[in-house]
Short mmCIF file of C-alpha atoms and ligand atoms in Angstrom, two decimals:
data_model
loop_
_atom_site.label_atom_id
_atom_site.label_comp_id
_atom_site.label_asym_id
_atom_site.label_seq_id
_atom_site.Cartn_x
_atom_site.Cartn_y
_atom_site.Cartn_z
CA UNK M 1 -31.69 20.81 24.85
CA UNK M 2 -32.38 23.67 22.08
CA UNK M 3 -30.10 26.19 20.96
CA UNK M 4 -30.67 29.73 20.07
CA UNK M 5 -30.51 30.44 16.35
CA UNK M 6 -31.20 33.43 14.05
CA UNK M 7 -34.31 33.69 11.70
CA UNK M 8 -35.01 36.38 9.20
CA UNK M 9 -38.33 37.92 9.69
CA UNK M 10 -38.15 40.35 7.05
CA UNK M 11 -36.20 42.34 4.43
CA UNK M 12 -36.62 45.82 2.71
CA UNK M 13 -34.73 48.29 0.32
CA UNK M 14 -34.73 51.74 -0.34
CA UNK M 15 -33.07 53.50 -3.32
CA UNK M 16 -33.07 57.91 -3.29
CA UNK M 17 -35.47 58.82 -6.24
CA UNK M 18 -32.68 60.90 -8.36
CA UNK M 19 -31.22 58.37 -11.08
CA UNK M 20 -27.58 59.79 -12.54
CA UNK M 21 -27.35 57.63 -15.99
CA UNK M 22 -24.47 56.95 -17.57
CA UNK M 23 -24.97 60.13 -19.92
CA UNK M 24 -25.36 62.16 -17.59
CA UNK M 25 -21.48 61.69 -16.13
CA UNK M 26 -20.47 61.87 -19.58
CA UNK M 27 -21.17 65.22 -19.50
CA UNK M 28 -19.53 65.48 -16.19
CA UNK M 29 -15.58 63.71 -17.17
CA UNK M 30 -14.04 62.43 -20.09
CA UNK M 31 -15.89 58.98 -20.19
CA UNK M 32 -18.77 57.52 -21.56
CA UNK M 33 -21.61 55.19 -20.99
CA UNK M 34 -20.03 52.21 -23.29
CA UNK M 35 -17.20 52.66 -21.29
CA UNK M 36 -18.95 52.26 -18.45
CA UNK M 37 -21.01 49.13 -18.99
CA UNK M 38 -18.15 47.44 -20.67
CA UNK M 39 -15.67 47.71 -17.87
CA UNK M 40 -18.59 47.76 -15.01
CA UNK M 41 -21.90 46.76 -16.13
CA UNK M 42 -22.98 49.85 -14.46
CA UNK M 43 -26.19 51.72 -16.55
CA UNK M 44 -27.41 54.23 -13.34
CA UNK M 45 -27.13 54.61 -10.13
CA UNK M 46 -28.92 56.42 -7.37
CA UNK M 47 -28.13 59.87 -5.91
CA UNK M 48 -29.26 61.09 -1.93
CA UNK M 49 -31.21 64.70 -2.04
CA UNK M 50 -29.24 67.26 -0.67
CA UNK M 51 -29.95 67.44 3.27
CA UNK M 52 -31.29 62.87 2.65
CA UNK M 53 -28.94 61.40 5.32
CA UNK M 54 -27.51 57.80 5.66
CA UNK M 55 -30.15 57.43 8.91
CA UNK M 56 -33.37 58.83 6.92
CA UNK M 57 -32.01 55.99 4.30
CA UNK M 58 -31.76 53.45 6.82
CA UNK M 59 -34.95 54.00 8.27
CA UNK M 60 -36.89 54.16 5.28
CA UNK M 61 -35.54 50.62 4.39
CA UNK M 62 -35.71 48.92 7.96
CA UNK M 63 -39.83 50.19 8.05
CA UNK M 64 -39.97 48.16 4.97
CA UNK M 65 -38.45 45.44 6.79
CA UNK M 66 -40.21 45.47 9.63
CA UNK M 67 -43.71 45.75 7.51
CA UNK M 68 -43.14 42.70 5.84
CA UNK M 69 -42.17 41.04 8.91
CA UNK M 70 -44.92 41.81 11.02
CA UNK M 71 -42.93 42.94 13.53
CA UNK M 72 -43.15 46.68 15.61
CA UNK M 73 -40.49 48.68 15.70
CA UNK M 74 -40.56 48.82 19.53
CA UNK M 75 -40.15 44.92 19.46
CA UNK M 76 -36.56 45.93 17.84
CA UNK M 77 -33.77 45.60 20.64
CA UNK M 78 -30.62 45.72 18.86
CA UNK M 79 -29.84 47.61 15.76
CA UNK M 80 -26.16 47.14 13.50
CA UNK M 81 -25.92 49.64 10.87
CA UNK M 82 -23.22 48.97 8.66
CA UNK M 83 -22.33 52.07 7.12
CA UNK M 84 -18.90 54.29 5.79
CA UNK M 85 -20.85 57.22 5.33
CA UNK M 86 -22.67 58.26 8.77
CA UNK M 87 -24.29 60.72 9.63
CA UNK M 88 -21.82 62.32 11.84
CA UNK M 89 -18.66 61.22 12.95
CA UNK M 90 -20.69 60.36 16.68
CA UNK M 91 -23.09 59.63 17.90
CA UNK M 92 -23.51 56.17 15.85
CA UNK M 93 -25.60 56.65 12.40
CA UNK M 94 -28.02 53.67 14.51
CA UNK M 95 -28.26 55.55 17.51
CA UNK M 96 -29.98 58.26 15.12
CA UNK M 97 -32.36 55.12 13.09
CA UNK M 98 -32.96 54.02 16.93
CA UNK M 99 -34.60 57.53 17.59
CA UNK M 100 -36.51 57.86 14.25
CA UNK M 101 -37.64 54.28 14.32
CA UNK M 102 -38.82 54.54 18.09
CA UNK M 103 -37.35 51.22 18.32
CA UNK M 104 -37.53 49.34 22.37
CA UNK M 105 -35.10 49.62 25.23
CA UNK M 106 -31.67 48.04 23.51
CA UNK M 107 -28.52 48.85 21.97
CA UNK M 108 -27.80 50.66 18.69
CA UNK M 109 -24.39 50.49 16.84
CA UNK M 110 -22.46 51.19 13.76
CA UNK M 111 -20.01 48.56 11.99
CA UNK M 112 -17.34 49.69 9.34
CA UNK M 113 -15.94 47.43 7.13
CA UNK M 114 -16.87 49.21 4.12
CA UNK M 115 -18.29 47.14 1.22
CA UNK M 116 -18.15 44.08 3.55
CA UNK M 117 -19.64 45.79 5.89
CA UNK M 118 -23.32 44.40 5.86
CA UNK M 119 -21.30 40.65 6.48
CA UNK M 120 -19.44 41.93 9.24
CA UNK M 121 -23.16 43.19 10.49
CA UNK M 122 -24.96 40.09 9.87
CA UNK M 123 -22.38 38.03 12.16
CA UNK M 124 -22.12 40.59 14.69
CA UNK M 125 -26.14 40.61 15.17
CA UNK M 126 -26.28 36.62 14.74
CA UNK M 127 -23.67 36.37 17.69
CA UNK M 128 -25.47 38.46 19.87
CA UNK M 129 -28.72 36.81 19.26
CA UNK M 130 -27.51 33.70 19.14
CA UNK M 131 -25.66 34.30 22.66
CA UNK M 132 -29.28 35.56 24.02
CA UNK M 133 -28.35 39.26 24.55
CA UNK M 134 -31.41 40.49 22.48
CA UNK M 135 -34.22 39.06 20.87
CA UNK M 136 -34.85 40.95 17.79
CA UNK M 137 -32.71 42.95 15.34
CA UNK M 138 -32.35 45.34 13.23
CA UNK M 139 -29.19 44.80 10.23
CA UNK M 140 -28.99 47.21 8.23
CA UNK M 141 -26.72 48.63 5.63
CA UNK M 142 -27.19 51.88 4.02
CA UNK M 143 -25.17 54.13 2.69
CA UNK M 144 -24.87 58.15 0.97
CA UNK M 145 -21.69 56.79 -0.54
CA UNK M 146 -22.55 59.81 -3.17
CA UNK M 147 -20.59 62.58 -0.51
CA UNK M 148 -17.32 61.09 -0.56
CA UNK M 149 -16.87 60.68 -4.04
CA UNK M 150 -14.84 62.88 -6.00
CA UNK M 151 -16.84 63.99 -8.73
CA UNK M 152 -14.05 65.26 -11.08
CA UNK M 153 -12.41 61.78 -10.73
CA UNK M 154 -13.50 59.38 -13.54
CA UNK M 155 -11.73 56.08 -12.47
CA UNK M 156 -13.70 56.32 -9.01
CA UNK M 157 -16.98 58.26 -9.86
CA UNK M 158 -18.79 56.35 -12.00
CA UNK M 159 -18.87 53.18 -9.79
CA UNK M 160 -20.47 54.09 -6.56
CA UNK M 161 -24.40 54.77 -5.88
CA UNK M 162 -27.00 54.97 -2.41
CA UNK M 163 -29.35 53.18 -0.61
CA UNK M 164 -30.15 50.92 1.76
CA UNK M 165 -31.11 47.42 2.84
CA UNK M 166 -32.48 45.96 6.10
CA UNK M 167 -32.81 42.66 7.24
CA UNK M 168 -35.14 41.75 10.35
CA UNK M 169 -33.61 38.94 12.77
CA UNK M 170 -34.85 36.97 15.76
CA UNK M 171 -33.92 34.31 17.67
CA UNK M 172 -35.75 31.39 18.16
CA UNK M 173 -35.13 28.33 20.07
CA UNK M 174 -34.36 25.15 17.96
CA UNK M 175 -33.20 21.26 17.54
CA UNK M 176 -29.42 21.42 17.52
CA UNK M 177 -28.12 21.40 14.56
CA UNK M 178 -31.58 21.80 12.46
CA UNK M 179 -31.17 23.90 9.37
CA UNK M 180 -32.83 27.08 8.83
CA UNK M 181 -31.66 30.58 9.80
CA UNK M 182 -28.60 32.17 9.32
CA UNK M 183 -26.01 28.90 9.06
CA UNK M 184 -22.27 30.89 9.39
CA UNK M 185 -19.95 33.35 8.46
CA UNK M 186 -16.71 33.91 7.00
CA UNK M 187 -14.87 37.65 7.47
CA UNK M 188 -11.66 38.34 7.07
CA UNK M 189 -9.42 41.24 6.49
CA UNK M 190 -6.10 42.15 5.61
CA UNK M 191 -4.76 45.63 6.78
CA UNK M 192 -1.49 45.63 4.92
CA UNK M 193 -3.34 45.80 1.46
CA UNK M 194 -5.11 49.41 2.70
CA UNK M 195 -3.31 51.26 0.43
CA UNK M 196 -4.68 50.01 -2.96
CA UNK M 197 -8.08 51.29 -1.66
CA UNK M 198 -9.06 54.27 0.90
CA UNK M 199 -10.25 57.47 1.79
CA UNK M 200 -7.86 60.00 1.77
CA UNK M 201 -8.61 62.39 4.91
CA UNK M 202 -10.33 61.12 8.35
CA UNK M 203 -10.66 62.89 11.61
CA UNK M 204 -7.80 61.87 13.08
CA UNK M 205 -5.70 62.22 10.36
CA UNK M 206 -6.75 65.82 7.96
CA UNK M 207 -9.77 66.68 9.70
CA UNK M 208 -11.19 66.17 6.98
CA UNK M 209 -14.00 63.84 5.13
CA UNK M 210 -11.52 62.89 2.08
CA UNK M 211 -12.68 60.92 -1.38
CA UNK M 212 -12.28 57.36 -2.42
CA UNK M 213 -8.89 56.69 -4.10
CA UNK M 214 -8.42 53.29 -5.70
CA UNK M 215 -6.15 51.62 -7.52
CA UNK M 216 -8.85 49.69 -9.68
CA UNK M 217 -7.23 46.78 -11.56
CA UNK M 218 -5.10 45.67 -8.61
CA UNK M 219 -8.41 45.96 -6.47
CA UNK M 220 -10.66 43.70 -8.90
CA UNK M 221 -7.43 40.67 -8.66
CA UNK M 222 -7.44 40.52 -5.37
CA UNK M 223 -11.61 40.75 -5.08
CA UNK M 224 -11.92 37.84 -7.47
CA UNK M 225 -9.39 35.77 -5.05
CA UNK M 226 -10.31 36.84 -1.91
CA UNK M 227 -14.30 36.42 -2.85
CA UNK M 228 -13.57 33.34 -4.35
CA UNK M 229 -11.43 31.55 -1.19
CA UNK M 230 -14.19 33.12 1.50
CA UNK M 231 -17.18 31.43 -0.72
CA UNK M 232 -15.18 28.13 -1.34
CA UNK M 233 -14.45 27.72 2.76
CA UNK M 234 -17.94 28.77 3.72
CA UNK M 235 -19.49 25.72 1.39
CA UNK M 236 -16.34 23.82 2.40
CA UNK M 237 -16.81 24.08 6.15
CA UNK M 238 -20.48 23.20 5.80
CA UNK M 239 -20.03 20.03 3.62
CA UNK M 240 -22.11 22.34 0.55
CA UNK M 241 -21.03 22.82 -3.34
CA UNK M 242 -22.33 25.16 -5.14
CA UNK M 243 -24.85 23.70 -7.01
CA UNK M 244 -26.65 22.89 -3.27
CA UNK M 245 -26.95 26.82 -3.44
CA UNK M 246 -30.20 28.21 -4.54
CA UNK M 247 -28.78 32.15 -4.81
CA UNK M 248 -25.58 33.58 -4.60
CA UNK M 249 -26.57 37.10 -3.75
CA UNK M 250 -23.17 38.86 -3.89
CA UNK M 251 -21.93 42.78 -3.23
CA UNK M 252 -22.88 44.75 -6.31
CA UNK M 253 -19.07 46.08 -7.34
CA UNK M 254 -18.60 45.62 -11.13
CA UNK M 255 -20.67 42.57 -13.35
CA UNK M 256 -17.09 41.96 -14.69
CA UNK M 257 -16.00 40.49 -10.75
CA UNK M 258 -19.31 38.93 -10.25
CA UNK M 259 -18.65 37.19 -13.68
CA UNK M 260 -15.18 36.25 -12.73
CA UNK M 261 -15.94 34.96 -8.96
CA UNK M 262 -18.39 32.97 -11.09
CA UNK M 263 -16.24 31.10 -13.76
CA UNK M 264 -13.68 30.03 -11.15
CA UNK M 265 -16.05 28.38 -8.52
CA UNK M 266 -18.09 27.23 -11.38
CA UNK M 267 -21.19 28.67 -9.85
CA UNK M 268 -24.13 28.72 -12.62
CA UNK M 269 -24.18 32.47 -13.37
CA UNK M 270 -28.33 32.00 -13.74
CA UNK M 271 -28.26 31.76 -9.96
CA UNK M 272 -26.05 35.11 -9.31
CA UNK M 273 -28.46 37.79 -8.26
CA UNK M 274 -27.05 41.27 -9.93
CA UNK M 275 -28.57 44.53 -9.59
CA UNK M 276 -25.01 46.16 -10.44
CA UNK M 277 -26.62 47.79 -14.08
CA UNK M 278 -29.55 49.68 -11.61
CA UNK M 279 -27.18 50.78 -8.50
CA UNK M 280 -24.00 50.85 -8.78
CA UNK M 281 -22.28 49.91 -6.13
CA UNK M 282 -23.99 51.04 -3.00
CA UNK M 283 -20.77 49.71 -0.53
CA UNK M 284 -22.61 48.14 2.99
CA UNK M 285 -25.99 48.73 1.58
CA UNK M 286 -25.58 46.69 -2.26
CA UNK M 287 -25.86 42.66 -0.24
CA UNK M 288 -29.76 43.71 1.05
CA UNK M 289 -30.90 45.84 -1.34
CA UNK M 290 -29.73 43.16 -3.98
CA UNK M 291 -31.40 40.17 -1.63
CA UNK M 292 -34.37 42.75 -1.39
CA UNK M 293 -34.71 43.14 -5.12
CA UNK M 294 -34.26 39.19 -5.79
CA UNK M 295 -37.41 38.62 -2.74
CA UNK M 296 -39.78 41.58 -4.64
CA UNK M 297 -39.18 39.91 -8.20
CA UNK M 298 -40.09 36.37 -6.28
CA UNK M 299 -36.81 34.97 -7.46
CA UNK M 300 -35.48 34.13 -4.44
CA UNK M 301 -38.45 32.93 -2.47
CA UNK M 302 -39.10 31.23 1.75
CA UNK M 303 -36.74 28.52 2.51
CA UNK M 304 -34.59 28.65 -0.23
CA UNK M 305 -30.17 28.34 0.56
CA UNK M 306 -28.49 32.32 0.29
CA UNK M 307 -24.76 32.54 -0.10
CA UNK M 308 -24.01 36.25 0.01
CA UNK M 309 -20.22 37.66 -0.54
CA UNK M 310 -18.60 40.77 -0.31
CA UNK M 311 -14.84 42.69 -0.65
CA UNK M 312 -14.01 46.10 0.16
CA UNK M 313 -11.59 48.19 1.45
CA UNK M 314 -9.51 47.08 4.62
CA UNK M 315 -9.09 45.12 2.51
CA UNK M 316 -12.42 42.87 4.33
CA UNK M 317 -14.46 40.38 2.93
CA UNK M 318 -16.01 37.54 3.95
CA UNK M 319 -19.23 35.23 2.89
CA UNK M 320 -22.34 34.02 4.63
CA UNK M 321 -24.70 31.58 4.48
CA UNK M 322 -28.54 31.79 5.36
CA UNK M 323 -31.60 30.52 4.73
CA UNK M 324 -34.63 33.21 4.06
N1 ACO L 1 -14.01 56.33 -18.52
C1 ACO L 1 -13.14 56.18 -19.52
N2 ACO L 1 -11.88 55.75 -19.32
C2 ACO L 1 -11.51 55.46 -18.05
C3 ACO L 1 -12.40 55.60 -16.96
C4 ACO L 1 -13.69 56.05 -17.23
N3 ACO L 1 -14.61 56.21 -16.26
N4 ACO L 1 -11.75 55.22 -15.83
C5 ACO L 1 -10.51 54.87 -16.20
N5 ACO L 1 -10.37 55.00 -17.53
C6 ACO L 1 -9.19 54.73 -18.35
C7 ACO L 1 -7.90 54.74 -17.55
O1 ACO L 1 -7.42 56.07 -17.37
C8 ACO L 1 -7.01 53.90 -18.41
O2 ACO L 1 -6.53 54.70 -19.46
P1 ACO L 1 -5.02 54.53 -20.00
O3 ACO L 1 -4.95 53.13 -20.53
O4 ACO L 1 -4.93 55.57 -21.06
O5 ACO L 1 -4.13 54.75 -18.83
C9 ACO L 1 -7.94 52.85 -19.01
O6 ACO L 1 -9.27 53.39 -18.86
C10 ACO L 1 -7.86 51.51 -18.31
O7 ACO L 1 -7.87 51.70 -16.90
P2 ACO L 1 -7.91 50.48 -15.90
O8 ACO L 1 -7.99 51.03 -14.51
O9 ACO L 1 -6.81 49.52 -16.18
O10 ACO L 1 -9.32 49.81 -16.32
P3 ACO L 1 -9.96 48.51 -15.80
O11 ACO L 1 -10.30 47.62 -16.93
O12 ACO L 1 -9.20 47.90 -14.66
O13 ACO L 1 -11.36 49.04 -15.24
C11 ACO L 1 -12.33 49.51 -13.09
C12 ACO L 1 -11.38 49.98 -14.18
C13 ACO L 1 -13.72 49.46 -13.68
C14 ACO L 1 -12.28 50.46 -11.95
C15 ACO L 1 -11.91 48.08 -12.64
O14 ACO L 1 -10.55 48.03 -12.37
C16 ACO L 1 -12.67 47.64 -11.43
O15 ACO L 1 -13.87 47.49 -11.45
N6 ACO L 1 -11.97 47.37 -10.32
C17 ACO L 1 -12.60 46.94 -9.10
C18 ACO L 1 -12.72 48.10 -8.24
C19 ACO L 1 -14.00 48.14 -7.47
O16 ACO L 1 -15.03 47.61 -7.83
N7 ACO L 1 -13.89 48.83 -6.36
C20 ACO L 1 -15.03 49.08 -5.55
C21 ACO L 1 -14.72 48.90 -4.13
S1 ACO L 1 -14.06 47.33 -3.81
C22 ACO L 1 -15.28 46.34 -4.15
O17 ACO L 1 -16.40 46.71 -3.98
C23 ACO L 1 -14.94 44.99 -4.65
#
């Protein structure tokens, strides 16, 4: 008997072409671009036009995607846009990629678990393809992380960037147990921690779209922990280390966490993909473009083990493991 298991086809990136250095938010708040890369290891990060949406993002990546797969957008039956920035508060940001992609008869949906939020994705589209509800998918995280931002607010502003990443999926029927495809997932989250990092207006609540607020150093403690325990049961539960790892390709937040997460798991830091001194931190959208990134500069190449790991707020996180 075979079992149904998840392949990736394909994977693309898009970045908006406006670059905001370092300099330039020094002349913006009191901070500057030492500061910056010290505590963050941010240099730049990219900026959405005025009137670029999260969807026009998204689709711009997932055509990439699908390109490099060989695959036709109408062949595309489900679509999971991870996103905390849609387009509107309804219909779902994918419903809106589903339209501009001309994608098949299928189902379109949005996932929010912020910076995690391309995890949460990735498991929620393996499930369903896995259980035989579509065939091929669309995961996508993207992000215009840019308009919730509060501009005038130095300890949040000079972290966050946009973009988008896409990953093609589709199942195919298998030897059980044979490796290949995405292997498993980890998520977790923990609402009692929401506090330390948020958004402080929502429909329900102001009406209103609200900024990030975040209380920084007691967010990058509990990152470093919770990263470090979702990474450590994902290779525990599948009888890995981490040198059996070819590329840990982890959410772009701040080089100073991906360093840390490092050191304590003992992971060789050669083999940590980070493209956190060109974007920022790009929330659902940093785990693809990064993978995309790693693929275009034929680091990470066919066949080779991924371990990818995220935190945000929630607080969520979680890891996964895959092969390309
Ligand atoms: N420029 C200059 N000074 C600044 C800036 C800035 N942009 N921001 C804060 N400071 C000042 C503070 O006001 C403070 O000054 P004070 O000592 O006079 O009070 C001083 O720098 C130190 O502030 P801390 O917040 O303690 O600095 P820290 O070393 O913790 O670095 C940072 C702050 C970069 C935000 C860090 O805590 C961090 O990266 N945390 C993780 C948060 C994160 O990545 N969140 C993203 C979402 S969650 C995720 O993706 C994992």
């Amino acid at each position: 008997m075979s079992e149904l298991r998840s392949h990736i086809r394909g994977v693309g990136g898009y970045l908006p072409q406006h670059v905001l250095t370092n300099q330039d938010l020094a002349a913006m708040v009191e901070t500057s671009d030492d500061w910056i890369r010290e505590r963050t290891g941010i240099r730049e990060r990219h900026i959405a036009e005025e009137g670029e949406l999260t969807s026009d993002i998204a689709v711009e990546a997932s055509r990439l995607a699908l390109e490099r797969a060989g695959i036709a957008p109408g062949e595309v039956d489900l679509i999971v846009l991870a996103t905390t920035t849609p387009d509107q508060t309804f219909p779902a940001t994918a419903t809106a990629v589903q339209a501009k992609l001309a994608t098949g008869e299928g189902a379109a949906f949005d996932v929010q678990a912020v910076c995690s939020g391309f995890l949460f994705a990735l498991a929620t589209a393996d499930s369903m393809l896995r259980q035989g509800l579509f065939r091929t998918a669309l995961v996508i995280g993207a992000e215009t992380f840019s308009r919730i931002i509060d501009w005038s607010d130095r300890t949040t502003c000079v972290l966050f960037g946009d973009g988008g990443g896409a990953v093609v999926m589709q199942a195919e029927a298998g030897a059980p147990g044979a490796g290949g495809g995405v292997i498993a997932h980890h998520v977790r989250t923990d609402g009692t921690k929401s506090g330390l990092l948020y958004v402080d207006g929502g429909v329900s609540s102001t009406r209103t779209i609200g900024h990030v607020r975040m209380q920084g150093n007691k967010v990058f403690k509990h990152a470093v922990a919770n990263i470090s325990s979702a990474v450590q049961a994902i290779l525990d539960d599948n009888g890995l280390g981490p040198d059996d790892i070819d590329w840990f390709v982890p959410h772009q937040a701040n080089q100073r966490i991906l360093d840390g997460v490092a050191k304590k798991l003992a992971i060789d830091e050669d083999r940590v993909i980070s493209t956190v001194a060109e974007h920022g931190n790009t929330s659902a959208a940093s785990i693809p473009l990064a993978l995309n990134a790693a693929i275009e500069d034929h680091r990470v190449r066919p066949g080779q083990l991924i371990l990818s790991e995220a935190m945000g707020g929630g607080f969520s996180w979680g890891a996964s493991l895959f092969r390309i």
